[in-house]
Amino acid sequence: MSAYDRPAIDAKTFRPRTQLVHGGVARSGFGETSEALFLTQGFVYNSAEQAAGRFTGEDEGFQYSRFGNPTVAMFEERMALLEGAEAARATATGMAAVTTALMGQVKAGDHVVASRALFGSCLYIVQDLLPRFGVESTLVDGHDLAQWKAALRPNTKTAFLESPTNPNLSVLDIAAIADIVHGVGATLVVDNVFATPLMQKPLELGADCVVYSATKHIDGQGRCLGGVILGSKAFIETHIQVYIRQTGPSLSPFNAWVLLKGLETLPLRIAQQQDSAQKLADFLASEAKIARVFYPGRPDHPQYELARRQMKGGSTMVALEIKGGQAAAFRFANALEVIKISNNLGDAKSLITHPSTTTHQRLTEEARLDVGVTQGMLRLSVGLEDADDLIDDLKRGLAAV
Ligand SMILES: *Cc1c(COP(=O)(O)O)cnc(C)c1O
């Protein structure tokens, strides 16, 4: 330590907003203010002995960016602080995180249970991909605790759910489901994208693993893809670390750097987007051309009490059902000027999508109705624009219906 070095304060003692600005920072010898971007594939060693030591683990340090990189490690550390997790591993996309979290735990002959209301690609992993490798899967109505109980088998290794669900923001009881699956020694993995790490803490509710598409609110400005897997040190070391090291769904250091900057402003963006989402949901609910609004922060939401218990705040997303089916939904979306038509979400720009013809197109009409996706449903991701401009835009949409 030189005379000018300052002892570091443990970031665990900081409040979340401070952690999101300072957590995980590993400054280089240049003392840069902003997180350094280590755009490097590999690392050089001082000696052959040191190289050997890195590979046995006796010498701490980086070897190759597929296994670890300083910028990626800063992002992982900051995410772990925010989530209150012992360990985190970043991945190239949200789907790489989901695939790794599930594939990393199972082998042929195992069984997986999942809630039916999943993001389209997650449904593919559970329903199509896992069975190709001899892992059977059962889909349940996530609200029905009896179905979770009935689906469990002695060989059930893990359970998977998303809450609030895409697209209709239905809320599942994470604590109750964790209890049930732990009864047969299985783990629970929660896709927490719609809640964001600020509104819901699945690990505190009993989940064993949390996954994010960092592409969404964590970047928050529509720039790059990313994902992250969080859990106990034992969970990550047993199921995730080696899988990522050997199969390579690793996050690019450049994307990790963008995501680190995203985390700095996450609380400000989420607070603003959630505030606007509540206003938009309340506005839409008062309109005669709207059959239904789905928003966890409104007392007319079917799981309002559960949402209040389990989540801080409503959501940055609103789902709505327009009277008049697909034709009315298309007329509404096409008349919008500020809100853009896009299947993405969590962006600074407000985005709207018609799930039944986009994200849920692959499903049969029956399967869509099973998860509440009707022809008149639209999913709105609320951005950072002025809420009054967004309400004016919704009025333009309604006038066209
Ligand atoms: C977007 C999304 C994913 C997939 O993330 P990518 O970064 O696009 O791979 C998984 N789950 C949910 C709930 C999502 O919204």
Short mmCIF file of C-alpha atoms in Angstrom, two decimals, residues 20-237:
data_model
loop_
_atom_site.label_atom_id
_atom_site.label_comp_id
_atom_site.label_asym_id
_atom_site.label_seq_id
_atom_site.Cartn_x
_atom_site.Cartn_y
_atom_site.Cartn_z
CA LEU A 20 -25.40 0.61 -7.69
CA VAL A 21 -22.92 3.46 -8.24
CA HIS A 22 -19.86 2.17 -6.34
CA GLY A 23 -20.42 -1.58 -5.84
CA GLY A 24 -17.89 -3.95 -7.36
CA VAL A 25 -15.54 -1.24 -8.67
CA ALA A 26 -12.02 -2.60 -9.10
CA ARG A 27 -9.82 0.40 -10.01
CA SER A 28 -6.68 -0.11 -12.04
CA GLY A 29 -3.39 1.61 -11.16
CA PHE A 30 -4.49 4.66 -13.17
CA GLY A 31 -7.23 5.50 -10.67
CA GLU A 32 -9.92 6.02 -13.31
CA THR A 33 -13.27 7.44 -12.10
CA SER A 34 -15.50 5.33 -14.34
CA GLU A 35 -15.28 1.55 -14.48
CA ALA A 36 -12.49 0.45 -16.82
CA LEU A 37 -13.39 -1.53 -19.91
CA PHE A 38 -11.02 -4.50 -20.11
CA LEU A 39 -11.57 -5.41 -23.75
CA THR A 40 -9.20 -8.34 -23.70
CA GLN A 41 -9.53 -12.05 -24.41
CA GLY A 42 -6.61 -13.23 -22.33
CA PHE A 43 -4.14 -12.30 -19.60
CA VAL A 44 -0.34 -12.60 -19.43
CA TYR A 45 1.60 -14.07 -16.53
CA ASN A 46 4.89 -13.04 -14.95
CA SER A 47 6.24 -16.58 -15.09
CA ALA A 48 5.40 -20.11 -16.12
CA GLU A 49 5.01 -20.86 -12.40
CA GLN A 50 2.39 -18.13 -12.07
CA ALA A 51 0.53 -19.47 -15.13
CA ALA A 52 0.50 -22.94 -13.55
CA GLY A 53 -0.72 -21.41 -10.28
CA ARG A 54 -3.62 -19.65 -12.04
CA PHE A 55 -4.79 -22.99 -13.41
CA THR A 56 -4.58 -24.81 -10.06
CA GLY A 57 -6.29 -21.85 -8.38
CA GLU A 58 -3.37 -21.20 -6.01
CA ASP A 59 -2.70 -17.88 -7.72
CA GLU A 60 -5.76 -15.65 -7.78
CA GLY A 61 -6.39 -13.83 -11.03
CA PHE A 62 -7.85 -13.99 -14.49
CA GLN A 63 -6.92 -16.53 -17.19
CA TYR A 64 -9.26 -16.10 -20.13
CA SER A 65 -12.36 -13.97 -20.63
CA ARG A 66 -14.63 -16.97 -21.23
CA PHE A 67 -14.09 -17.87 -17.54
CA GLY A 68 -13.72 -14.37 -16.11
CA ASN A 69 -12.88 -10.79 -16.97
CA PRO A 70 -12.37 -7.76 -14.67
CA THR A 71 -15.18 -5.66 -16.24
CA VAL A 72 -17.57 -8.63 -16.23
CA ALA A 73 -16.56 -9.37 -12.62
CA MET A 74 -17.45 -5.78 -11.61
CA PHE A 75 -20.91 -6.24 -13.13
CA GLU A 76 -21.34 -9.61 -11.37
CA GLU A 77 -20.27 -8.15 -8.03
CA ARG A 78 -22.62 -5.16 -8.34
CA MET A 79 -25.53 -7.43 -9.29
CA ALA A 80 -24.81 -9.74 -6.33
CA LEU A 81 -24.83 -6.75 -3.96
CA LEU A 82 -28.14 -5.49 -5.36
CA GLU A 83 -29.79 -8.89 -5.22
CA GLY A 84 -28.36 -9.80 -1.81
CA ALA A 85 -26.89 -12.96 -3.39
CA GLU A 86 -23.60 -14.62 -2.43
CA ALA A 87 -22.58 -15.11 -6.04
CA ALA A 88 -23.45 -14.08 -9.59
CA ARG A 89 -22.39 -15.14 -13.08
CA ALA A 90 -23.06 -13.01 -16.14
CA THR A 91 -24.11 -14.41 -19.50
CA ALA A 92 -24.36 -13.13 -23.06
CA THR A 93 -28.17 -12.93 -23.05
CA GLY A 94 -31.13 -13.55 -20.77
CA MET A 95 -31.80 -16.80 -22.62
CA ALA A 96 -28.20 -17.93 -22.00
CA ALA A 97 -28.89 -17.30 -18.29
CA VAL A 98 -32.13 -19.33 -18.33
CA THR A 99 -30.62 -22.18 -20.37
CA THR A 100 -27.55 -22.33 -18.11
CA ALA A 101 -29.58 -22.16 -14.88
CA LEU A 102 -31.70 -25.14 -15.99
CA MET A 103 -29.22 -27.24 -18.04
CA GLY A 104 -26.53 -26.74 -15.39
CA GLN A 105 -28.67 -28.59 -12.84
CA VAL A 106 -30.09 -31.57 -14.72
CA LYS A 107 -29.05 -34.83 -16.35
CA ALA A 108 -30.97 -37.44 -18.35
CA GLY A 109 -33.62 -39.08 -16.17
CA ASP A 110 -34.36 -35.92 -14.16
CA HIS A 111 -37.65 -34.05 -14.17
CA VAL A 112 -38.45 -30.32 -14.25
CA VAL A 113 -41.69 -28.51 -13.34
CA ALA A 114 -42.52 -25.05 -14.66
CA SER A 115 -45.32 -22.56 -14.67
CA ARG A 116 -47.02 -22.51 -18.10
CA ALA A 117 -46.99 -18.70 -18.32
CA LEU A 118 -43.39 -18.28 -19.49
CA PHE A 119 -41.55 -16.03 -21.92
CA GLY A 120 -41.71 -17.80 -25.32
CA SER A 121 -38.08 -18.95 -25.49
CA CYS A 122 -38.16 -20.14 -21.86
CA LEU A 123 -41.15 -22.29 -22.77
CA TYR A 124 -39.09 -23.76 -25.64
CA ILE A 125 -36.24 -24.69 -23.26
CA VAL A 126 -38.61 -26.45 -20.85
CA GLN A 127 -41.00 -28.01 -23.36
CA ASP A 128 -38.75 -28.86 -26.33
CA LEU A 129 -35.05 -28.65 -25.49
CA LEU A 130 -34.82 -30.42 -22.10
CA PRO A 131 -36.86 -33.47 -23.28
CA ARG A 132 -34.42 -33.92 -26.22
CA PHE A 133 -31.77 -34.72 -23.61
CA GLY A 134 -33.93 -37.08 -21.56
CA VAL A 135 -35.19 -34.54 -19.03
CA GLU A 136 -38.95 -34.75 -18.72
CA SER A 137 -40.93 -31.61 -17.97
CA THR A 138 -44.38 -30.81 -16.64
CA LEU A 139 -46.14 -27.48 -17.11
CA VAL A 140 -48.62 -26.31 -14.49
CA ASP A 141 -50.98 -23.41 -13.93
CA GLY A 142 -48.62 -21.44 -11.69
CA HIS A 143 -51.46 -20.06 -9.52
CA ASP A 144 -52.71 -23.48 -8.57
CA LEU A 145 -50.54 -24.75 -5.68
CA ALA A 146 -52.25 -28.17 -5.90
CA GLN A 147 -50.94 -28.53 -9.47
CA TRP A 148 -47.36 -27.80 -8.33
CA LYS A 149 -47.72 -30.44 -5.58
CA ALA A 150 -49.22 -33.00 -7.96
CA ALA A 151 -46.51 -32.44 -10.58
CA LEU A 152 -43.58 -33.13 -8.27
CA ARG A 153 -41.80 -36.49 -8.46
CA PRO A 154 -38.90 -38.01 -6.53
CA ASN A 155 -36.64 -37.18 -9.52
CA THR A 156 -37.81 -33.54 -9.83
CA LYS A 157 -34.56 -31.53 -9.77
CA THR A 158 -35.76 -28.00 -10.30
CA ALA A 159 -38.81 -25.80 -10.77
CA PHE A 160 -39.01 -22.67 -12.88
CA LEU A 161 -41.36 -19.69 -12.89
CA GLU A 162 -41.67 -16.09 -13.96
CA SER A 163 -43.56 -13.47 -11.89
CA PRO A 164 -45.10 -11.12 -12.84
CA THR A 165 -45.74 -13.10 -15.99
CA ASN A 166 -45.38 -12.04 -19.59
CA PRO A 167 -47.57 -10.54 -20.98
CA ASN A 168 -50.51 -10.20 -18.62
CA LEU A 169 -48.63 -9.43 -15.36
CA SER A 170 -50.15 -12.21 -13.35
CA VAL A 171 -48.41 -12.65 -9.95
CA LEU A 172 -47.36 -16.07 -8.58
CA ASP A 173 -46.77 -16.88 -4.89
CA ILE A 174 -42.99 -17.41 -4.88
CA ALA A 175 -42.71 -18.24 -1.14
CA ALA A 176 -45.47 -20.86 -1.26
CA ILE A 177 -44.08 -22.48 -4.42
CA ALA A 178 -40.52 -22.51 -2.97
CA ASP A 179 -41.85 -24.36 0.09
CA ILE A 180 -43.61 -26.95 -2.04
CA VAL A 181 -40.65 -27.71 -4.33
CA HIS A 182 -38.19 -27.83 -1.43
CA GLY A 183 -40.39 -30.61 0.00
CA VAL A 184 -38.96 -33.03 -2.61
CA GLY A 185 -35.47 -31.55 -2.48
CA ALA A 186 -35.85 -29.64 -5.75
CA THR A 187 -34.63 -26.08 -6.31
CA LEU A 188 -36.63 -23.06 -7.48
CA VAL A 189 -35.38 -20.79 -10.28
CA VAL A 190 -37.18 -17.45 -10.74
CA ASP A 191 -37.04 -15.33 -13.89
CA ASN A 192 -37.31 -11.89 -12.25
CA VAL A 193 -37.16 -9.72 -15.38
CA PHE A 194 -40.61 -8.15 -15.12
CA ALA A 195 -40.22 -7.26 -11.42
CA THR A 196 -36.61 -6.00 -11.73
CA PRO A 197 -34.17 -6.54 -8.82
CA LEU A 198 -35.54 -3.41 -7.14
CA MET A 199 -39.16 -4.52 -6.83
CA GLN A 200 -38.87 -8.18 -5.88
CA LYS A 201 -36.24 -10.30 -4.08
CA PRO A 202 -36.92 -13.96 -4.93
CA LEU A 203 -33.97 -15.24 -2.82
CA GLU A 204 -35.53 -13.67 0.30
CA LEU A 205 -38.81 -15.39 -0.62
CA GLY A 206 -37.08 -18.80 -0.71
CA ALA A 207 -35.94 -19.18 -4.32
CA ASP A 208 -32.54 -20.81 -4.90
CA CYS A 209 -31.64 -19.02 -8.09
CA VAL A 210 -32.66 -15.79 -9.83
CA VAL A 211 -32.13 -15.07 -13.52
CA TYR A 212 -32.34 -11.82 -15.47
CA SER A 213 -32.32 -10.70 -19.02
CA ALA A 214 -30.08 -7.67 -18.37
CA THR A 215 -31.09 -6.64 -21.89
CA LYS A 216 -34.25 -5.19 -20.37
CA HIS A 217 -34.32 -2.70 -17.44
CA ILE A 218 -30.68 -3.22 -16.39
CA ASP A 219 -29.38 -1.81 -19.67
CA GLY A 220 -32.58 0.19 -19.88
CA GLN A 221 -31.65 2.12 -22.99
CA GLY A 222 -32.01 -0.55 -25.66
CA ARG A 223 -28.31 -0.96 -26.47
CA CYS A 224 -26.96 -4.42 -25.76
CA LEU A 225 -27.92 -7.93 -24.72
CA GLY A 226 -26.91 -9.54 -21.44
CA GLY A 227 -27.99 -11.87 -18.67
CA VAL A 228 -27.11 -12.81 -15.13
CA ILE A 229 -27.61 -15.79 -12.80
CA LEU A 230 -27.59 -15.30 -9.01
CA GLY A 231 -27.69 -17.62 -6.04
CA SER A 232 -25.73 -18.97 -3.09
CA LYS A 233 -22.00 -19.59 -3.51
CA ALA A 234 -22.72 -23.34 -3.37
CA PHE A 235 -25.44 -23.16 -6.05
CA ILE A 236 -23.29 -21.13 -8.44
CA GLU A 237 -20.17 -23.25 -7.87
#
